[in-house]
Short mmCIF file of C-alpha atoms and ligand atoms in Angstrom, two decimals:
data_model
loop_
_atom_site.label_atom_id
_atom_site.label_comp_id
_atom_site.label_asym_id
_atom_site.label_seq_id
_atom_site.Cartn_x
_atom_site.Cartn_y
_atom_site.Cartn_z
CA UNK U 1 -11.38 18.57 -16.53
CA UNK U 2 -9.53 15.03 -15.24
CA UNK U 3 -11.87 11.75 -15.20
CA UNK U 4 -11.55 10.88 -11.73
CA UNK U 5 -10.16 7.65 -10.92
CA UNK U 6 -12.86 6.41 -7.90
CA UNK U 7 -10.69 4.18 -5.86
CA UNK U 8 -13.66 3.73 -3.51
CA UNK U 9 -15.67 1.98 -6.73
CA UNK U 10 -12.37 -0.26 -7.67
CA UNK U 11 -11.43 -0.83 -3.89
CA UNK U 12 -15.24 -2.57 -3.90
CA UNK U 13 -14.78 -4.17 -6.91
CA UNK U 14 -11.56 -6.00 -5.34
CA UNK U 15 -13.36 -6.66 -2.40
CA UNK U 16 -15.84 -8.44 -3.69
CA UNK U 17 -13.66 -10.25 -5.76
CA UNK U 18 -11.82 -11.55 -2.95
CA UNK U 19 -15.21 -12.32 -0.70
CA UNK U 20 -16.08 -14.85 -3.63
CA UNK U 21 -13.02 -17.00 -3.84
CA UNK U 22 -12.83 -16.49 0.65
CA UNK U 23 -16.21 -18.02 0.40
CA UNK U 24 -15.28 -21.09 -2.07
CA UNK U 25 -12.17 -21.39 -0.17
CA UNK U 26 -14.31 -21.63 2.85
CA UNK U 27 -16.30 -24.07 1.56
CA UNK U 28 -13.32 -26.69 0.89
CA UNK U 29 -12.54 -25.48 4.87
CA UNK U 30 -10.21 -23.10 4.64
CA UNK U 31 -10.73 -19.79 6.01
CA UNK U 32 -8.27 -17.37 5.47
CA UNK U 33 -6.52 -15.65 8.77
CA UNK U 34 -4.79 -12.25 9.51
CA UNK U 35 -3.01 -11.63 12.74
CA UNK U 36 -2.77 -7.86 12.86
CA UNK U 37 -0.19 -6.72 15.73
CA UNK U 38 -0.04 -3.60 17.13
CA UNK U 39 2.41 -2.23 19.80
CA UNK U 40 1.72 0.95 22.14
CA UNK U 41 -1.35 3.25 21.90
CA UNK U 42 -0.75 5.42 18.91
CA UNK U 43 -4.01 7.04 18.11
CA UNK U 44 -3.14 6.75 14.29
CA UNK U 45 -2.34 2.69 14.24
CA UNK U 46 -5.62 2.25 16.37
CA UNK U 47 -7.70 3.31 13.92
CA UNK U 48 -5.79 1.26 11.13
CA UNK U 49 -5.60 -1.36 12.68
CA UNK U 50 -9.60 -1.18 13.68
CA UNK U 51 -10.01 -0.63 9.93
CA UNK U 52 -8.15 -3.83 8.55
CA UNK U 53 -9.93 -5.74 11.47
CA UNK U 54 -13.34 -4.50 10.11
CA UNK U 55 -12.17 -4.96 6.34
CA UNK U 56 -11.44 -8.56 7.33
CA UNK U 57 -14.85 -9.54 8.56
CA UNK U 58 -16.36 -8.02 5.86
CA UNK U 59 -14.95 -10.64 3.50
CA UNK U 60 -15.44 -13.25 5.74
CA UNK U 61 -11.46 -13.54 6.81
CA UNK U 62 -11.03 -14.44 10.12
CA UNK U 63 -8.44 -11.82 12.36
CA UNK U 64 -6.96 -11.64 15.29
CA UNK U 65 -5.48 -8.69 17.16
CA UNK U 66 -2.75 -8.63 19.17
CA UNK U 67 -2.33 -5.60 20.95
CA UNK U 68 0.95 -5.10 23.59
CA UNK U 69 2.18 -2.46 25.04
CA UNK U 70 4.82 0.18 24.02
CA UNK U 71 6.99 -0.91 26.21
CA UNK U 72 7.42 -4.28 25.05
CA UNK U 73 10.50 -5.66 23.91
CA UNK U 74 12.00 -6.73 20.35
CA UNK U 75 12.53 -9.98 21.88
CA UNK U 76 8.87 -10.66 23.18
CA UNK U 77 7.80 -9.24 19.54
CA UNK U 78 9.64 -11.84 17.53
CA UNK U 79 8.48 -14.37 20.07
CA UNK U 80 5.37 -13.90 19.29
CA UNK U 81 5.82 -13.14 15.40
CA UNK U 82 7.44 -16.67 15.20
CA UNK U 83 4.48 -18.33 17.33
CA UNK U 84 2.27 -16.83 14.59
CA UNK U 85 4.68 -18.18 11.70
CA UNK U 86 4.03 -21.55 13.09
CA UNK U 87 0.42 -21.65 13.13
CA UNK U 88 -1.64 -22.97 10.61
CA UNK U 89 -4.94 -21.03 10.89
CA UNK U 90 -2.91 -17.42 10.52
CA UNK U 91 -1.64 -16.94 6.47
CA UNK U 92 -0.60 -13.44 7.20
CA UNK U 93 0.99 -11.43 9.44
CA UNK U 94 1.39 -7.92 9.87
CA UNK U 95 2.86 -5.76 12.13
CA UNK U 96 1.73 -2.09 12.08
CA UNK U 97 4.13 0.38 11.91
CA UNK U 98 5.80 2.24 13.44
CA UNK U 99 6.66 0.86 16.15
CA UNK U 100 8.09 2.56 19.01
CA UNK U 101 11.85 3.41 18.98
CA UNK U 102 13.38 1.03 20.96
CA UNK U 103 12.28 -1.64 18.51
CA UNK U 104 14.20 -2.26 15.29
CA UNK U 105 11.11 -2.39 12.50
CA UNK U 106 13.99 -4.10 10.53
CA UNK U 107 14.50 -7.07 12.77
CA UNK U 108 10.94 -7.50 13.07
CA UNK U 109 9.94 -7.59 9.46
CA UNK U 110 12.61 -10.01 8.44
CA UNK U 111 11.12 -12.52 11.26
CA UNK U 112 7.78 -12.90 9.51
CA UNK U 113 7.62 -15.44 7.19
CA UNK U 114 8.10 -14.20 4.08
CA UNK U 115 4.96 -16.75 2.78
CA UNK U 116 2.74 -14.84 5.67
CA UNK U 117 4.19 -11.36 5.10
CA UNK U 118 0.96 -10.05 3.75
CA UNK U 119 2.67 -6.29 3.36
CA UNK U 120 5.58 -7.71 1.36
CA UNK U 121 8.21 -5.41 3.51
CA UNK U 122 10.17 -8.87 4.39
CA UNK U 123 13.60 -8.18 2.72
CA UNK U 124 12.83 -11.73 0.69
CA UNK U 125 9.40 -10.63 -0.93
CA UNK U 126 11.44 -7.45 -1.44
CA UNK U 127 14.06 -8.88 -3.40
CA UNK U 128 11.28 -11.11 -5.17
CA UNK U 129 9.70 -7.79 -6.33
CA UNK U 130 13.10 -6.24 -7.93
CA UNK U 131 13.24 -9.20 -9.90
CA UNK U 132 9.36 -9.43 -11.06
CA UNK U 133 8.76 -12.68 -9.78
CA UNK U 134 6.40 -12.08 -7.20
CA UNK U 135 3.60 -13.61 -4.72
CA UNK U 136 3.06 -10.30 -3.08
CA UNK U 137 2.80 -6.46 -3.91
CA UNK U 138 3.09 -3.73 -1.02
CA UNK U 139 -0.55 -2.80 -0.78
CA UNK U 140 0.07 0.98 -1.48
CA UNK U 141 1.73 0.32 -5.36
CA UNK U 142 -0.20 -2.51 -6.07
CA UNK U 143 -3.47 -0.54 -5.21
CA UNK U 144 -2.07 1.98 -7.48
CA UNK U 145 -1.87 0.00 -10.36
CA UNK U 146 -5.03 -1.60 -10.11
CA UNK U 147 -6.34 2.17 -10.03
CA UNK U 148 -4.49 2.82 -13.20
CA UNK U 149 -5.47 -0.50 -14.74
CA UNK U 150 -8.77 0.25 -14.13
CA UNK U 151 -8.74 3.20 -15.92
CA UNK U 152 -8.02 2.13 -19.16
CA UNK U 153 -4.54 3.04 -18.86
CA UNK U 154 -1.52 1.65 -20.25
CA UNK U 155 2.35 2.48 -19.04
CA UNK U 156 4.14 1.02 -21.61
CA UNK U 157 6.41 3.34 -23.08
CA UNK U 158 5.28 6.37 -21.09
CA UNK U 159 7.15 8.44 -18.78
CA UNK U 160 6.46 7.85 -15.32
CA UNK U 161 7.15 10.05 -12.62
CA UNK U 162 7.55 9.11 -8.62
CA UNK U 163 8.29 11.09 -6.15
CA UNK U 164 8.98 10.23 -3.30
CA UNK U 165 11.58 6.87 -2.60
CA UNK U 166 10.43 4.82 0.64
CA UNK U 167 10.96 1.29 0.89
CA UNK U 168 6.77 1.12 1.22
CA UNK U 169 5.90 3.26 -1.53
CA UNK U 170 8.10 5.08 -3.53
CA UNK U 171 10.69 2.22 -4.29
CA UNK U 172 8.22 -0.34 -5.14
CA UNK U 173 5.94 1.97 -6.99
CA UNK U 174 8.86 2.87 -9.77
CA UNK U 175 9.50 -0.63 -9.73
CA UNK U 176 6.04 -1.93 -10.96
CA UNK U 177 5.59 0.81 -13.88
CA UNK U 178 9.13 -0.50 -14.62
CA UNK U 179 7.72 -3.70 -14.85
CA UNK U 180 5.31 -2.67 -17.23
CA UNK U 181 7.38 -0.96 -19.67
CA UNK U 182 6.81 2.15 -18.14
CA UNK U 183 10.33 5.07 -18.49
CA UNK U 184 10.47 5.99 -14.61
CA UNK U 185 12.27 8.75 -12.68
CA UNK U 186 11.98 8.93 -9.00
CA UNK U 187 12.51 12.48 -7.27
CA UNK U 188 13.28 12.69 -3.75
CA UNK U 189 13.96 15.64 -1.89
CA UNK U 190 17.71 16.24 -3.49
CA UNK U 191 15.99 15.77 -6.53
CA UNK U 192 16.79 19.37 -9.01
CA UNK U 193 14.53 20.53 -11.39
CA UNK U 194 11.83 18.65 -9.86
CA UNK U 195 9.17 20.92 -11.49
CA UNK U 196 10.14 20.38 -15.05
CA UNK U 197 10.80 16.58 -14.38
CA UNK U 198 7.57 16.45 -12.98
CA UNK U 199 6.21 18.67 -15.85
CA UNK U 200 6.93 15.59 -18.20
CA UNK U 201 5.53 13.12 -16.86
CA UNK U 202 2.73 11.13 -18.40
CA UNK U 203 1.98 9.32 -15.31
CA UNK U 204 2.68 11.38 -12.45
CA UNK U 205 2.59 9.64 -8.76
CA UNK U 206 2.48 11.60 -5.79
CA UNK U 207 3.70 9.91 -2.11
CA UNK U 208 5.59 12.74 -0.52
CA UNK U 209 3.40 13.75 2.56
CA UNK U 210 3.37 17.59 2.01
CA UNK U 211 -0.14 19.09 1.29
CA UNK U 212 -0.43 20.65 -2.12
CA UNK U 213 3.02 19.90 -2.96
CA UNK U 214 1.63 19.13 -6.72
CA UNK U 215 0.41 22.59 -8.22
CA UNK U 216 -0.72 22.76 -11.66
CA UNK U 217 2.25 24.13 -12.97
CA UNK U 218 4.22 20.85 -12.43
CA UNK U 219 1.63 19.07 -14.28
CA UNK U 220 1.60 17.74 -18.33
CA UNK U 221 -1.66 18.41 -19.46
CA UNK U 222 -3.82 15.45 -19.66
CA UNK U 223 -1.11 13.63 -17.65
CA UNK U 224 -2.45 10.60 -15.45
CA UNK U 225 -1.83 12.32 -11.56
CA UNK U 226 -2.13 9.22 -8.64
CA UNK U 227 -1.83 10.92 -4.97
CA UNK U 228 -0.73 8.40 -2.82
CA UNK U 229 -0.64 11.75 0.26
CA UNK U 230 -2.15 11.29 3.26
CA UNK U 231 -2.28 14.81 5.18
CA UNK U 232 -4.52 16.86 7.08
CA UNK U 233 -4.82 21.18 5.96
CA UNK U 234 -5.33 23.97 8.51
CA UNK U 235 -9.23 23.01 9.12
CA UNK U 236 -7.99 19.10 9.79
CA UNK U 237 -9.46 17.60 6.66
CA UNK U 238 -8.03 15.00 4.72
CA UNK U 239 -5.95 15.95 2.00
CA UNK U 240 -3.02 14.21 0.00
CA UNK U 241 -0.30 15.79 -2.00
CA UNK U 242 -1.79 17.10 -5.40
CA UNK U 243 -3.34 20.46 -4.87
CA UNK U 244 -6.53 18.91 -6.16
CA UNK U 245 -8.96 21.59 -7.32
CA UNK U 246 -6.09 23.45 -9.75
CA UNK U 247 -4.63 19.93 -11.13
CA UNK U 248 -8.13 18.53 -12.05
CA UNK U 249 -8.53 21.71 -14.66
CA UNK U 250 -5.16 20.32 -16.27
CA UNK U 251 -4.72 16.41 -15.70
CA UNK U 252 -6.75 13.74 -17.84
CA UNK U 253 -6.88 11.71 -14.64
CA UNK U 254 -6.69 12.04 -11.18
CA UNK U 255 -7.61 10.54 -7.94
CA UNK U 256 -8.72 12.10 -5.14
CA UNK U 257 -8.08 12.17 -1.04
CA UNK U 258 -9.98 10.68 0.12
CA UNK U 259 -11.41 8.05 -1.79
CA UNK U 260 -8.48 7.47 -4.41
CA UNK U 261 -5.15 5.35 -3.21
CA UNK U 262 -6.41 4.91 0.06
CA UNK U 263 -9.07 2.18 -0.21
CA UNK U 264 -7.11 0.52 -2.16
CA UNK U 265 -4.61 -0.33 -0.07
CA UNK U 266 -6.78 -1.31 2.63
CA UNK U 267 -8.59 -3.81 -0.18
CA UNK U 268 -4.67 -4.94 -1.56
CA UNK U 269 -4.33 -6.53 2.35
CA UNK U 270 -7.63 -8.73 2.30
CA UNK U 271 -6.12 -9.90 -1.63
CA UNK U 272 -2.97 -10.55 -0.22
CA UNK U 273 -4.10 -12.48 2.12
CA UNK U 274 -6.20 -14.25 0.45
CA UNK U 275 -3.46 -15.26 -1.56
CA UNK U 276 -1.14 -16.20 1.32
CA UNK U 277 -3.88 -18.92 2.29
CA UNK U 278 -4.42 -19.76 -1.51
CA UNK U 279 -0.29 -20.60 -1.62
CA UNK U 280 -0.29 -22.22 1.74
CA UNK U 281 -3.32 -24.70 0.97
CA UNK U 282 -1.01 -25.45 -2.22
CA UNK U 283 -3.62 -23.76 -4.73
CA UNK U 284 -1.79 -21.40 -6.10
CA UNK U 285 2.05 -22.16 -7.60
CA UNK U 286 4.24 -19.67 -6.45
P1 NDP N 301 8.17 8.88 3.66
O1 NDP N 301 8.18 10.05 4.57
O2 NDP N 301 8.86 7.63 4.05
O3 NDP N 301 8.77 9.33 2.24
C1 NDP N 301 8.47 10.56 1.70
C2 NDP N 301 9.30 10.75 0.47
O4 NDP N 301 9.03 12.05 -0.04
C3 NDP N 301 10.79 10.66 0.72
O5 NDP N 301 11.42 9.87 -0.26
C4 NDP N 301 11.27 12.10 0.63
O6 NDP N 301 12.55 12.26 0.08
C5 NDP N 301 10.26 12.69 -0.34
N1 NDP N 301 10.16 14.12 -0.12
C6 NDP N 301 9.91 14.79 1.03
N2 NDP N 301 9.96 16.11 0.83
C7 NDP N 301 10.26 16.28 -0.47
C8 NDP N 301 10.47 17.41 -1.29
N3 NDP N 301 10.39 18.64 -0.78
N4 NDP N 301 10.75 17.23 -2.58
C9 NDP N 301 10.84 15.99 -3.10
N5 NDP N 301 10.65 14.88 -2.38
C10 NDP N 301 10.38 15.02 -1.09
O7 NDP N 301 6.65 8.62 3.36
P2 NDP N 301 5.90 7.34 2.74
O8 NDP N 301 6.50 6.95 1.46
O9 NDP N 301 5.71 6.32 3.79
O10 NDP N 301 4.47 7.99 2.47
C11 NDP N 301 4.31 9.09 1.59
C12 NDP N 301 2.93 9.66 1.77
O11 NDP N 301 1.98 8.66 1.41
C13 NDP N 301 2.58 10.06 3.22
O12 NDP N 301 1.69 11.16 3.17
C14 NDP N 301 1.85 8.86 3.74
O13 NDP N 301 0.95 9.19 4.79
C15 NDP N 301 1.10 8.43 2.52
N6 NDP N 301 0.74 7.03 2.48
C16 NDP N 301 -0.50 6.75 2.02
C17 NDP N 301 -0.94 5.48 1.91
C18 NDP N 301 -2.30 5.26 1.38
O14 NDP N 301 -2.81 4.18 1.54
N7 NDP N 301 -2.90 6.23 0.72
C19 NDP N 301 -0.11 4.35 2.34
C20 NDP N 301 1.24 4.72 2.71
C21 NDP N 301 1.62 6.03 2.79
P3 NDP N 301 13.90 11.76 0.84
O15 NDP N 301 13.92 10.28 0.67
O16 NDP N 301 14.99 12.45 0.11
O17 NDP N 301 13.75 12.19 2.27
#
């Protein structure tokens, strides 16, 4: 049976971390600041935004929410993105996605600061990430390695396995197991043989978005399984992309859904920001 990696207990750990150094921060009187934007009424954002919001507070990081409607227009957007950019009490901005159609994310993204973009989408922190030399990690990969870290586990020299190839998660993910020595493949949905590629893998990560697209059979035994999924099954529980129950019997570590990649990322936001305000006070070098 699979250790399971608790990203709930890790997500904590990093939590706490960051309330510490938000309270000595705050005691030199700086207080760390999040505007969280949100267009239109999707149910989904709502609730992740509300999340982040209450994530913030816990750590004592001050946030504001700006919520306009889905009818408002690029231009008032990045208006309002660049206000943010200019003031001194926000250190990061983020705009939850999506947004509606008639708004290019693209355009949007590239007019946050790249020192406030908190979710390190901005084409510049992008870049910055191809070439190692980072401030910020996308929340989603760089929870993921902390959850591998804090397992015990090293990637050098293993085979690493991604599927899946967004610009959030997939792309950055293969980049940071790259970055520590790790041999990575990414599969995508043209991807043949994906079984057997997947079949190798010492590190298998999962961020497709089809329930139980990971059965047993595409798993190395004792092979490190992350699932970065986020779906609901037929009774509308929470599921991710590793059929769960059959992989545990084969994997030497998994983590589940929920309570694996998912806290993490939400804990990754409060440390980047935290770090935004650390490199913006000049207390961190870049
Ligand atoms: P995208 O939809 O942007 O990407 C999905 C990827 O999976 C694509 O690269 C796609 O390939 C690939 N894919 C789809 N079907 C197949 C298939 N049959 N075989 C192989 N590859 C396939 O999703 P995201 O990257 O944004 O998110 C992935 C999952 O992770 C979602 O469930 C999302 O909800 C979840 N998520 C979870 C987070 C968390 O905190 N836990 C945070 C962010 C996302 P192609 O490029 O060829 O289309």
């Amino acid at each position: 049976m699979a250790v399971i990696i608790d990203g709930k207990a890790v997500a904590d750990r990093v939590r706490s971390e960051v309330a510490m150094e938000v309270q000595q921060l705050k005691s030199r009187g700086i207080t760390p600041g999040l505007a969280v934007i949100i267009v239109g009424d999707d149910p989904a954002s709502r609730v992740y935004v509300d999340n982040k919001k209450k994530d913030c507070a816990r750590v004592g990081i001050y946030s504001e929410e700006f919520a306009l409607p889905a009818d408002t227009d690029q231009e008032q957007l990045i208006a309002l993105v660049t206000s943010l950019n200019n003031r001194s009490d926000i250190n990061g901005i983020l705009c939850q996605l999506p947004l509606p159609s008639h708004i290019d994310e693209n355009a949007v993204i590239s007019a946050i600061s790249p020192a406030k973009d908190v979710d390190a989408f901005h084409p510049s922190n992008v870049g910055n990430i191809m070439i190692g030399k980072y401030s910020f990690l996308p929340c989603t990969p760089a929870g993921v390695m902390e959850l591998i870290h804090s397992a015990g586990i090293s990637v050098e020299g293993k085979r690493c396995v991604v599927i899946g190839r967004s610009n959030i998660v997939g792309k950055p993910m293969a980049m940071l197991l790259l970055h520590e020595n790790g041999t990575v493949t990414i599969c995508h949905s043209r991807t043949k043989d994906l079984k057997e590629i997947c079949a190798e893998a010492d590190i298998l990560i999962a961020a497709v978005g089809r329930l139980k697209f990971v059965t047993a059979d595409m798993v190395k035994p004792g092979a490190v399984v992350i699932d970065v999924g986020i779906n609901r099954d037929e009774n509308g529980k929470l599921c991710g992309d590793v059929d769960f129950y059959k992989v545990e019997k084969v994997a030497g570590y998994i983590t589940p859904v929920p309570g694996g990649v998912g806290p993490m990322t939400r804990a990754m936001l409060l440390k980047n920001t935290l770090t935004a305000a650390k490199l913006q006070n000049a207390l961190l070098m870049e």
